[in-house]
PDB file of C-alpha atoms in Angstrom:
ATOM      1  CA  UNK A   1       0.000   0.000   0.000  1.00 35.00           C
ATOM      2  CA  UNK A   2       1.066   3.587  -0.541  1.00 44.00           C
ATOM      3  CA  UNK A   3       0.946   6.333   2.069  1.00 53.00           C
ATOM      4  CA  UNK A   4      -1.881   8.847   1.824  1.00 43.00           C
ATOM      5  CA  UNK A   5       0.563  11.726   1.426  1.00 58.00           C
ATOM      6  CA  UNK A   6       2.150  10.427  -1.778  1.00 68.00           C
ATOM      7  CA  UNK A   7       4.292  13.031  -3.462  1.00 77.00           C
ATOM      8  CA  UNK A   8       6.476  12.290  -6.497  1.00 78.00           C
ATOM      9  CA  UNK A   9       9.653  12.916  -4.477  1.00 78.00           C
ATOM     10  CA  UNK A  10       8.757  10.000  -2.179  1.00 80.00           C
ATOM     11  CA  UNK A  11       8.178   7.375  -4.880  1.00 75.00           C
ATOM     12  CA  UNK A  12      10.992   5.023  -5.868  1.00 71.00           C
ATOM     13  CA  UNK A  13      10.680   3.418  -9.285  1.00 72.00           C
ATOM     14  CA  UNK A  14      12.639   0.173  -9.335  1.00 70.00           C
ATOM     15  CA  UNK A  15      10.299  -1.789 -11.611  1.00 70.00           C
ATOM     16  CA  UNK A  16      10.902  -2.595 -15.232  1.00 66.00           C
ATOM     17  CA  UNK A  17       8.326  -1.953 -17.967  1.00 68.00           C
ATOM     18  CA  UNK A  18       6.449  -5.149 -17.006  1.00 70.00           C
ATOM     19  CA  UNK A  19       6.185  -4.112 -13.350  1.00 63.00           C
ATOM     20  CA  UNK A  20       8.770  -6.637 -12.150  1.00 69.00           C
ATOM     21  CA  UNK A  21      11.361  -5.578  -9.602  1.00 68.00           C
ATOM     22  CA  UNK A  22      14.430  -4.468 -11.558  1.00 75.00           C
ATOM     23  CA  UNK A  23      16.979  -5.504  -8.943  1.00 81.00           C
ATOM     24  CA  UNK A  24      19.100  -8.602  -9.333  1.00 83.00           C
ATOM     25  CA  UNK A  25      19.829  -9.764  -5.793  1.00 85.00           C
ATOM     26  CA  UNK A  26      22.589 -12.023  -7.095  1.00 91.00           C
ATOM     27  CA  UNK A  27      24.512  -9.046  -8.477  1.00 90.00           C
ATOM     28  CA  UNK A  28      26.268  -6.710  -6.050  1.00 92.00           C
ATOM     29  CA  UNK A  29      26.306  -3.810  -8.511  1.00 92.00           C
ATOM     30  CA  UNK A  30      22.544  -4.091  -9.058  1.00 87.00           C
ATOM     31  CA  UNK A  31      21.968  -3.996  -5.302  1.00 88.00           C
ATOM     32  CA  UNK A  32      24.265  -0.973  -4.917  1.00 91.00           C
ATOM     33  CA  UNK A  33      22.430   0.844  -7.723  1.00 87.00           C
ATOM     34  CA  UNK A  34      19.074   0.157  -6.040  1.00 84.00           C
ATOM     35  CA  UNK A  35      20.445   1.410  -2.711  1.00 89.00           C
ATOM     36  CA  UNK A  36      21.594   4.645  -4.378  1.00 89.00           C
ATOM     37  CA  UNK A  37      18.110   5.142  -5.861  1.00 84.00           C
ATOM     38  CA  UNK A  38      16.459   4.570  -2.467  1.00 85.00           C
ATOM     39  CA  UNK A  39      18.909   6.931  -0.760  1.00 90.00           C
ATOM     40  CA  UNK A  40      18.189   9.705  -3.269  1.00 88.00           C
ATOM     41  CA  UNK A  41      14.427   9.160  -3.026  1.00 85.00           C
ATOM     42  CA  UNK A  42      14.460   9.233   0.776  1.00 85.00           C
ATOM     43  CA  UNK A  43      16.550  12.410   0.854  1.00 89.00           C
ATOM     44  CA  UNK A  44      14.278  14.093  -1.701  1.00 87.00           C
ATOM     45  CA  UNK A  45      11.215  13.013   0.255  1.00 85.00           C
ATOM     46  CA  UNK A  46      12.693  14.246   3.545  1.00 85.00           C
ATOM     47  CA  UNK A  47      13.499  17.625   2.005  1.00 88.00           C
ATOM     48  CA  UNK A  48      10.042  18.092   0.437  1.00 87.00           C
ATOM     49  CA  UNK A  49       8.609  21.374   1.814  1.00 86.00           C
ATOM     50  CA  UNK A  50       5.176  19.802   2.324  1.00 83.00           C
ATOM     51  CA  UNK A  51       6.479  17.880   5.337  1.00 85.00           C
ATOM     52  CA  UNK A  52       7.878  20.920   7.146  1.00 87.00           C
ATOM     53  CA  UNK A  53       5.991  23.233   9.448  1.00 87.00           C
ATOM     54  CA  UNK A  54       7.285  26.315  11.178  1.00 89.00           C
ATOM     55  CA  UNK A  55       5.314  27.257  14.265  1.00 90.00           C
ATOM     56  CA  UNK A  56       5.466  30.462  16.275  1.00 92.00           C
ATOM     57  CA  UNK A  57       5.920  29.755  19.976  1.00 91.00           C
ATOM     58  CA  UNK A  58       4.283  31.687  22.831  1.00 93.00           C
ATOM     59  CA  UNK A  59       7.480  33.672  23.379  1.00 95.00           C
ATOM     60  CA  UNK A  60       7.505  34.811  19.724  1.00 93.00           C
ATOM     61  CA  UNK A  61      10.308  32.547  18.566  1.00 94.00           C
ATOM     62  CA  UNK A  62       9.719  30.064  15.789  1.00 93.00           C
ATOM     63  CA  UNK A  63      10.298  26.346  15.892  1.00 91.00           C
ATOM     64  CA  UNK A  64      10.502  24.008  12.912  1.00 89.00           C
ATOM     65  CA  UNK A  65       8.701  20.663  12.951  1.00 88.00           C
ATOM     66  CA  UNK A  66       9.014  17.883  10.412  1.00 86.00           C
ATOM     67  CA  UNK A  67       5.916  15.730   9.841  1.00 84.00           C
ATOM     68  CA  UNK A  68       7.926  12.583   9.128  1.00 82.00           C
ATOM     69  CA  UNK A  69       9.493  12.731  12.604  1.00 83.00           C
ATOM     70  CA  UNK A  70       6.028  12.407  14.143  1.00 82.00           C
ATOM     71  CA  UNK A  71       4.328   9.900  11.853  1.00 82.00           C
ATOM     72  CA  UNK A  72       5.851   6.502  12.586  1.00 85.00           C
ATOM     73  CA  UNK A  73       4.530   3.299  14.078  1.00 89.00           C
ATOM     74  CA  UNK A  74       5.657   4.204  17.590  1.00 90.00           C
ATOM     75  CA  UNK A  75       3.823   7.540  17.423  1.00 90.00           C
ATOM     76  CA  UNK A  76       0.691   5.697  16.316  1.00 91.00           C
ATOM     77  CA  UNK A  77       1.022   3.309  19.270  1.00 92.00           C
ATOM     78  CA  UNK A  78       1.382   6.331  21.581  1.00 93.00           C
ATOM     79  CA  UNK A  79      -1.764   7.866  20.059  1.00 93.00           C
ATOM     80  CA  UNK A  80      -3.659   4.622  20.701  1.00 93.00           C
ATOM     81  CA  UNK A  81      -2.496   4.772  24.325  1.00 94.00           C
ATOM     82  CA  UNK A  82      -3.780   8.346  24.649  1.00 93.00           C
ATOM     83  CA  UNK A  83      -7.160   7.274  23.295  1.00 92.00           C
ATOM     84  CA  UNK A  84      -7.224   4.276  25.667  1.00 92.00           C
ATOM     85  CA  UNK A  85      -6.723   6.635  28.612  1.00 93.00           C
ATOM     86  CA  UNK A  86      -9.474   8.947  27.343  1.00 92.00           C
ATOM     87  CA  UNK A  87     -11.895   6.012  27.382  1.00 89.00           C
ATOM     88  CA  UNK A  88     -11.249   5.274  31.027  1.00 87.00           C
ATOM     89  CA  UNK A  89      -8.002   3.330  31.304  1.00 75.00           C
ATOM     90  CA  UNK A  90      -9.455  -0.053  30.340  1.00 88.00           C
ATOM     91  CA  UNK A  91      -7.073  -2.703  29.044  1.00 91.00           C
ATOM     92  CA  UNK A  92      -7.317  -3.158  25.290  1.00 90.00           C
ATOM     93  CA  UNK A  93      -8.195  -6.337  23.462  1.00 90.00           C
ATOM     94  CA  UNK A  94      -6.811  -5.930  19.961  1.00 84.00           C
ATOM     95  CA  UNK A  95      -6.922  -7.671  16.596  1.00 86.00           C
ATOM     96  CA  UNK A  96      -4.210  -6.680  14.152  1.00 83.00           C
ATOM     97  CA  UNK A  97      -4.274  -7.430  10.426  1.00 88.00           C
ATOM     98  CA  UNK A  98      -1.586  -6.478   7.881  1.00 88.00           C
ATOM     99  CA  UNK A  99       0.074  -3.226   9.064  1.00 87.00           C
ATOM    100  CA  UNK A 100      -2.116  -3.529  12.173  1.00 87.00           C
ATOM    101  CA  UNK A 101       0.051  -6.451  13.282  1.00 90.00           C
ATOM    102  CA  UNK A 102       3.046  -4.119  13.353  1.00 91.00           C
ATOM    103  CA  UNK A 103       1.110  -1.337  15.097  1.00 91.00           C
ATOM    104  CA  UNK A 104      -0.475  -3.571  17.730  1.00 91.00           C
ATOM    105  CA  UNK A 105       2.736  -5.544  18.223  1.00 91.00           C
ATOM    106  CA  UNK A 106       4.522  -2.247  18.869  1.00 93.00           C
ATOM    107  CA  UNK A 107       1.727  -1.107  21.186  1.00 93.00           C
ATOM    108  CA  UNK A 108       1.892  -4.368  23.152  1.00 92.00           C
ATOM    109  CA  UNK A 109       5.676  -4.079  23.416  1.00 93.00           C
ATOM    110  CA  UNK A 110       5.663  -0.505  24.706  1.00 94.00           C
ATOM    111  CA  UNK A 111       2.440  -0.655  26.756  1.00 94.00           C
ATOM    112  CA  UNK A 112       2.336  -4.354  27.726  1.00 93.00           C
ATOM    113  CA  UNK A 113       0.482  -3.711  31.006  1.00 94.00           C
ATOM    114  CA  UNK A 114      -2.410  -2.191  29.052  1.00 94.00           C
ATOM    115  CA  UNK A 115      -3.171  -5.160  26.776  1.00 93.00           C
ATOM    116  CA  UNK A 116      -5.806  -7.713  27.746  1.00 93.00           C
ATOM    117  CA  UNK A 117      -6.057  -9.955  24.664  1.00 91.00           C
ATOM    118  CA  UNK A 118      -4.194  -9.717  21.373  1.00 89.00           C
ATOM    119  CA  UNK A 119      -4.569 -11.531  18.051  1.00 91.00           C
ATOM    120  CA  UNK A 120      -2.167 -10.770  15.224  1.00 86.00           C
ATOM    121  CA  UNK A 121      -3.017 -12.129  11.794  1.00 83.00           C
TER     122      UNK A 121
END
């Protein structure tokens, strides 16, 4: 799946014209070339102005925030914990599918005392 904030600078194209992965994992040079492409894409994505926010603080100074620093799996697990507390500190019973297995596995690792039942599929 692709992220909802897809911008061209964040898309790596390593497929050939038939949509097959154009990396030969038996060839060191092919792997190095793919790594260079991913490095360039990640740097371009990181530097995209759409992910940066400058906020004026109460004292009048400005502070820069970067969206990608606050949008990972751990931050999502922390958000789930905040919601759990808002609903009255009950232990969660969770069912994770696909990316949900990563999210709920991370949640259970960080907040293990707050999980009642967990199924990861």
